[in-house]
Coordinates of C-alpha atoms in Angstrom, one line a residue:
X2 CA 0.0 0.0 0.0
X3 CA 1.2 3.5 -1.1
X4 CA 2.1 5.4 1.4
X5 CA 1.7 9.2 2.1
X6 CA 5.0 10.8 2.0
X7 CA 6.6 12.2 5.0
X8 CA 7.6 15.7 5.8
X9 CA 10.8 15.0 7.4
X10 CA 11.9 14.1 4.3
X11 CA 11.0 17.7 2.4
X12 CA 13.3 20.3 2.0
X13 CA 11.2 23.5 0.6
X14 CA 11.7 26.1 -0.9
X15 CA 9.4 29.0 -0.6
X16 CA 9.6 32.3 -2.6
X17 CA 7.2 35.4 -1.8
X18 CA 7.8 33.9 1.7
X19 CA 7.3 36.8 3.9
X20 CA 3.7 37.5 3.8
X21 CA 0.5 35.8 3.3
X22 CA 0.3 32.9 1.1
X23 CA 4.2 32.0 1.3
X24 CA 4.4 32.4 5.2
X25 CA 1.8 29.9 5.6
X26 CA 3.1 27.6 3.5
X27 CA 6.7 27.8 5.6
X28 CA 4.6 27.5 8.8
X29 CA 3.3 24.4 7.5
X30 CA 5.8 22.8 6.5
X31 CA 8.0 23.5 8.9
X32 CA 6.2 22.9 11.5
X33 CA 5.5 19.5 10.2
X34 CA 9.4 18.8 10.0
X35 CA 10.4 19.8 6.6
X36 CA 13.0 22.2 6.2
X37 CA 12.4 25.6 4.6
X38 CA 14.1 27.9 2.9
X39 CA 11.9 30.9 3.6
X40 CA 12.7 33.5 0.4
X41 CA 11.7 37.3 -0.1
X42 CA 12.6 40.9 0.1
X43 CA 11.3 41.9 3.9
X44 CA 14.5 40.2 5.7
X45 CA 13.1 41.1 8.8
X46 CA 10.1 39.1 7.7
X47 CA 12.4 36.3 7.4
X48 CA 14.1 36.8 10.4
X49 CA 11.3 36.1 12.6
X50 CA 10.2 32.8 10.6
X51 CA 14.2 31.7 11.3
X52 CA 13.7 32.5 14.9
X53 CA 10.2 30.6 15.5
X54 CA 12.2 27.8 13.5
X55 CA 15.3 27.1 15.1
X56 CA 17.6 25.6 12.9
X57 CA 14.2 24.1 10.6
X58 CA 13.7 27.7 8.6
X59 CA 16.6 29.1 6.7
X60 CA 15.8 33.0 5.2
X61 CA 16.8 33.9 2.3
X62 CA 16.8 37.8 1.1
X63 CA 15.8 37.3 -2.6
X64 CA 14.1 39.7 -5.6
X65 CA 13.0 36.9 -7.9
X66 CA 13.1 39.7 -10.9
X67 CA 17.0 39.4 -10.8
X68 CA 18.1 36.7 -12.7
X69 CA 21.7 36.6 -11.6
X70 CA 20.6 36.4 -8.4
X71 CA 17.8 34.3 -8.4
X72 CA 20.7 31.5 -9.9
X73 CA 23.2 32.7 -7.3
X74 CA 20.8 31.9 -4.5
X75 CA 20.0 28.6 -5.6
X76 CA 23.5 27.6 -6.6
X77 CA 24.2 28.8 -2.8
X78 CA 22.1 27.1 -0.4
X79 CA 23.9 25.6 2.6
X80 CA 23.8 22.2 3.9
X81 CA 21.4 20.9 4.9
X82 CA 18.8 23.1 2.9
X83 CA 20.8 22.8 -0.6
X84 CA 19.0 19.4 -1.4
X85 CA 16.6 21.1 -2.1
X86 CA 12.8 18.1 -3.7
X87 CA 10.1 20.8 -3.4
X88 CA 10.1 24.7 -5.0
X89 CA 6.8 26.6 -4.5
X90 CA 7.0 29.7 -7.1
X91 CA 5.2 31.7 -5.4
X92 CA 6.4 35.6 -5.7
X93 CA 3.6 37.3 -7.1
X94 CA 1.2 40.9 -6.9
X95 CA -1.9 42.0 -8.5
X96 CA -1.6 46.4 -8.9
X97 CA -4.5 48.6 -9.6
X98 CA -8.0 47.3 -10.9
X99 CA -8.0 50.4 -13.9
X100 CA -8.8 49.3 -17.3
X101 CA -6.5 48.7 -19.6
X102 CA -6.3 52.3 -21.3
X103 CA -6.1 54.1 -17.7
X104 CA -3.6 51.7 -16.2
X105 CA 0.1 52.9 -14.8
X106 CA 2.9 51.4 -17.4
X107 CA 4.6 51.0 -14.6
X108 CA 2.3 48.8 -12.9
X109 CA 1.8 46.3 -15.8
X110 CA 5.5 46.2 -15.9
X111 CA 6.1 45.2 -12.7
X112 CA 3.6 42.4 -12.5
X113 CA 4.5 40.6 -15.6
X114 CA 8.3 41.2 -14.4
X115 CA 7.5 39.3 -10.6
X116 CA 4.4 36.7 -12.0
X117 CA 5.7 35.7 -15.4
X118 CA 9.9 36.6 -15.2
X119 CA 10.5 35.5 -11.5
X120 CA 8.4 32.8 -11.7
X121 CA 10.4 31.8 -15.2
X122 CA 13.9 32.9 -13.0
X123 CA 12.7 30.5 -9.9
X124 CA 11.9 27.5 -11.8
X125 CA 15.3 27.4 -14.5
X126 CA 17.5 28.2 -11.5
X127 CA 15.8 25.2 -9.0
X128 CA 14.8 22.8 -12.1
X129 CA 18.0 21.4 -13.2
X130 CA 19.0 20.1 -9.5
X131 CA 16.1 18.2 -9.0
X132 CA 15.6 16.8 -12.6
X133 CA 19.7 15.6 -12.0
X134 CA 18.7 13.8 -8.2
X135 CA 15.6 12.5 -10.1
X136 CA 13.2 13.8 -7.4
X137 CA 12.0 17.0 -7.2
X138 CA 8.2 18.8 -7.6
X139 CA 7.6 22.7 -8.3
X140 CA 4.5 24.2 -7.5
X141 CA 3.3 27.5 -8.7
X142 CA 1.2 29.8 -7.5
X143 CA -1.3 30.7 -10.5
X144 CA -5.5 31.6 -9.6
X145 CA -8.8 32.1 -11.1
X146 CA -8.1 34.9 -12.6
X147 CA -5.9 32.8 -15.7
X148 CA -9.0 31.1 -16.7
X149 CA -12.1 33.6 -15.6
X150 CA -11.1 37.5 -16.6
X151 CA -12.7 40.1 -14.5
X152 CA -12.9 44.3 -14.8
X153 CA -9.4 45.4 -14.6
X154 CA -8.1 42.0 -14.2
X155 CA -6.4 42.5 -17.4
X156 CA -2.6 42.1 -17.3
X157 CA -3.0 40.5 -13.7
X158 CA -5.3 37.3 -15.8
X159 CA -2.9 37.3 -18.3
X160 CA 0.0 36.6 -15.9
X161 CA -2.0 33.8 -14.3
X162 CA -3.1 32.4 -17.7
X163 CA 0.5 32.6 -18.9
X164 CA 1.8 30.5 -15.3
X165 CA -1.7 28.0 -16.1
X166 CA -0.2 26.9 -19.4
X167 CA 3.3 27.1 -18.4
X168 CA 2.8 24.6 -15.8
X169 CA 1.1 22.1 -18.5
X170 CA 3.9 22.7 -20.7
X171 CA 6.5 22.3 -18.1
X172 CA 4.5 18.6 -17.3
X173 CA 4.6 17.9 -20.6
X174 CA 8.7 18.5 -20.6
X175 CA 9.8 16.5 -17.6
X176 CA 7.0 13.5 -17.0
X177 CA 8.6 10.6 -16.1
X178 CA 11.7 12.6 -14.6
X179 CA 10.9 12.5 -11.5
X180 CA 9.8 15.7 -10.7
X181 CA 6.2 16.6 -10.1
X182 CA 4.5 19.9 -11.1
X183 CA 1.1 21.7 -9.1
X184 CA -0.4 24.6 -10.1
X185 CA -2.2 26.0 -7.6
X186 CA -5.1 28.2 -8.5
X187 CA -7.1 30.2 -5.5
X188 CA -9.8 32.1 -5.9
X189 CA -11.2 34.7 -2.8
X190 CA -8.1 34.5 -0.7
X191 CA -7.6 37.5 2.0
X192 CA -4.1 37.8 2.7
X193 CA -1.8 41.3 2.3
X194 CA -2.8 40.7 -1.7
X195 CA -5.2 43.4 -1.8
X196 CA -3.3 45.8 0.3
X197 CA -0.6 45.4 -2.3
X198 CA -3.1 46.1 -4.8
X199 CA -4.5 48.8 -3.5
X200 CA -1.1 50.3 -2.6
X201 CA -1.6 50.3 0.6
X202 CA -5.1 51.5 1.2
X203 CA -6.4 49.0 4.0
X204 CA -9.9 50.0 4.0
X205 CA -10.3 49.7 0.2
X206 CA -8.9 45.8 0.6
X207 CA -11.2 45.3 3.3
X208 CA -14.1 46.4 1.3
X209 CA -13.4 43.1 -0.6
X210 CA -14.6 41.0 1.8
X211 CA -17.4 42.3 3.9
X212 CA -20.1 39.8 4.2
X213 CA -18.0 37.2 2.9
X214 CA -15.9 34.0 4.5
X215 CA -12.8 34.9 1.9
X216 CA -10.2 31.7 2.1
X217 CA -7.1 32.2 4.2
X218 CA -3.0 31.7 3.4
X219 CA -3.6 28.6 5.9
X220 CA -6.6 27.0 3.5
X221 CA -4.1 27.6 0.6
X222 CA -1.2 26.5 2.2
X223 CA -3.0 23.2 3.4
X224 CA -3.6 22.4 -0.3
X225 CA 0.6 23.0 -1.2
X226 CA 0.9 20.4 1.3
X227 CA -1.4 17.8 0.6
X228 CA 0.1 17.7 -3.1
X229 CA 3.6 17.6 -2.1
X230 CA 2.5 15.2 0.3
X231 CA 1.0 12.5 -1.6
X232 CA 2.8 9.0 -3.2
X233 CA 5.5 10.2 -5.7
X234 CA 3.2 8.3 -8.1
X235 CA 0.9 10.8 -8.3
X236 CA 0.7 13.8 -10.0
X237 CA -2.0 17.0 -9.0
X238 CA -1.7 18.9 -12.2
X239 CA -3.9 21.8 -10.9
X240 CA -5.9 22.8 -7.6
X241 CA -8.2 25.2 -8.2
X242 CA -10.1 26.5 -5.4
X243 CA -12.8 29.6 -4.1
X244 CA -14.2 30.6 -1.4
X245 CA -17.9 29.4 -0.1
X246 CA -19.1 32.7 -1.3
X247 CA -17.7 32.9 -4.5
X248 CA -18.9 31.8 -7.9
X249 CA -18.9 32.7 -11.3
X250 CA -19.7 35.9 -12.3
X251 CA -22.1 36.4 -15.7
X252 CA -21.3 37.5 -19.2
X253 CA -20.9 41.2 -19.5
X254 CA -23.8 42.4 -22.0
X255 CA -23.3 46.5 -22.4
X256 CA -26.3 48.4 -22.7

């Protein structure tokens, strides 16, 4: 009988692990015995997940955007964290909800370079490794938004579509290597995502979820577990989840 793999056995890395999302995801796992490499741009952010892991959480002060970086970082890892079998891609921001011919340049730019470029940076610069120790899995953090557009969703869908069918394509590259690839697709998810959107305007994220039970990092994390967590002999291509209170919205017809 197939067994359930054990955490003990995990060494993950984390990107975007500061806030949200990512800091659940090292909670979980490290709290279940993996070790972590807990990587993102607030060092003092990682700090504190080192120091509530002893010895289990390594931080790592990493901008996915650079390239030379990203490889140096990987290339880098001490023992015992640089056997590295799971990478969660996970750096990632929504900005602004204009339409397209309002939005800031700069904004567009700056999500497509952290969704679609850092994600690309993370998974060349971890990849090889694992594909050469025949064990490995990369998840990546896509969401509804790649396959159900929204008002001033625009570039923000289009980043999530682009890490949707980079994930099948990466499948479709390595199967049978050894290495297993999730995407992981949320839906309603209140974390600092909508702050971030919203540059920083708390009440205007808020506003998002009055009346609703929005999912949590926790919920999300729980699901980056249970796929990294399963018999090597399966494969979750995709988790897609939402929120109790969300569903899908209807055809815009402009009158």
């Amino acid at each position: 009988m197939y067994q359930m793999l054990d955490p003990a056995t995990l060494t993950v890395v984390v990107t975007g692990g500061t806030s949200g999302i990512g800091a659940a995801t090292v909670r979980r796992f490290a709290s279940a015995g993996s070790r972590v490499v807990a990587a993102g741009r607030r060092a003092d952010r990682l700090q504190a997940l080192a120091e509530e892991f002893p010895g289990r959480v390594h931080p790592l002060d990493l901008d996915v955007r650079d390239w030379a970086a990203t490889q140096a970082a990987f290339a880098e890892l001490p023992a015992p964290f640089a056997d590295y079998n799971v990478v969660f891609a996970n750096a990632g921001l929504a900005l602004g909800l204009e339409p397209a011919h309002e939005v800031a340049m700069d904004d567009w730019q700056t999500m497509v370079d952290t969704n679609v470029k850092g994600l690309l940076h993370t998974v060349r610069a971890a990849l090889p490794a694992m594909i050469a120790r025949k064990q490995g899995h990369m998840v990546l953090t896509g969401s509804i938004a790649g396959d159900y557009p929204y008002p001033g969703g625009n570039t923000y869908g289009g980043t999530k579509a682009f890490v949707k069918q980079f994930s099948l394509g990466l499948w479709a590259d390595i199967v049978g290597s050894g290495v297993r690839v999730t995407n992981i697709e949320p839906g309603l998810t209140e974390t600092e995502f909508s702050v971030v959107r919203f540059k920083g305007d708390a009440e205007r994220a808020g506003k998002l979820y009055d009346g609703v039970a929005p999912m949590t990092g926790e919920d999300i994390a729980e699901q980056v577990f249970f796929a990294c967590t399963l018999p090597r002999h399966v494969n979750i291509n995709r988790i897609q989840a939402m929120a109790s209170h969300q569903g899908f919205g209807p055809l815009v017809v402009k009158r």
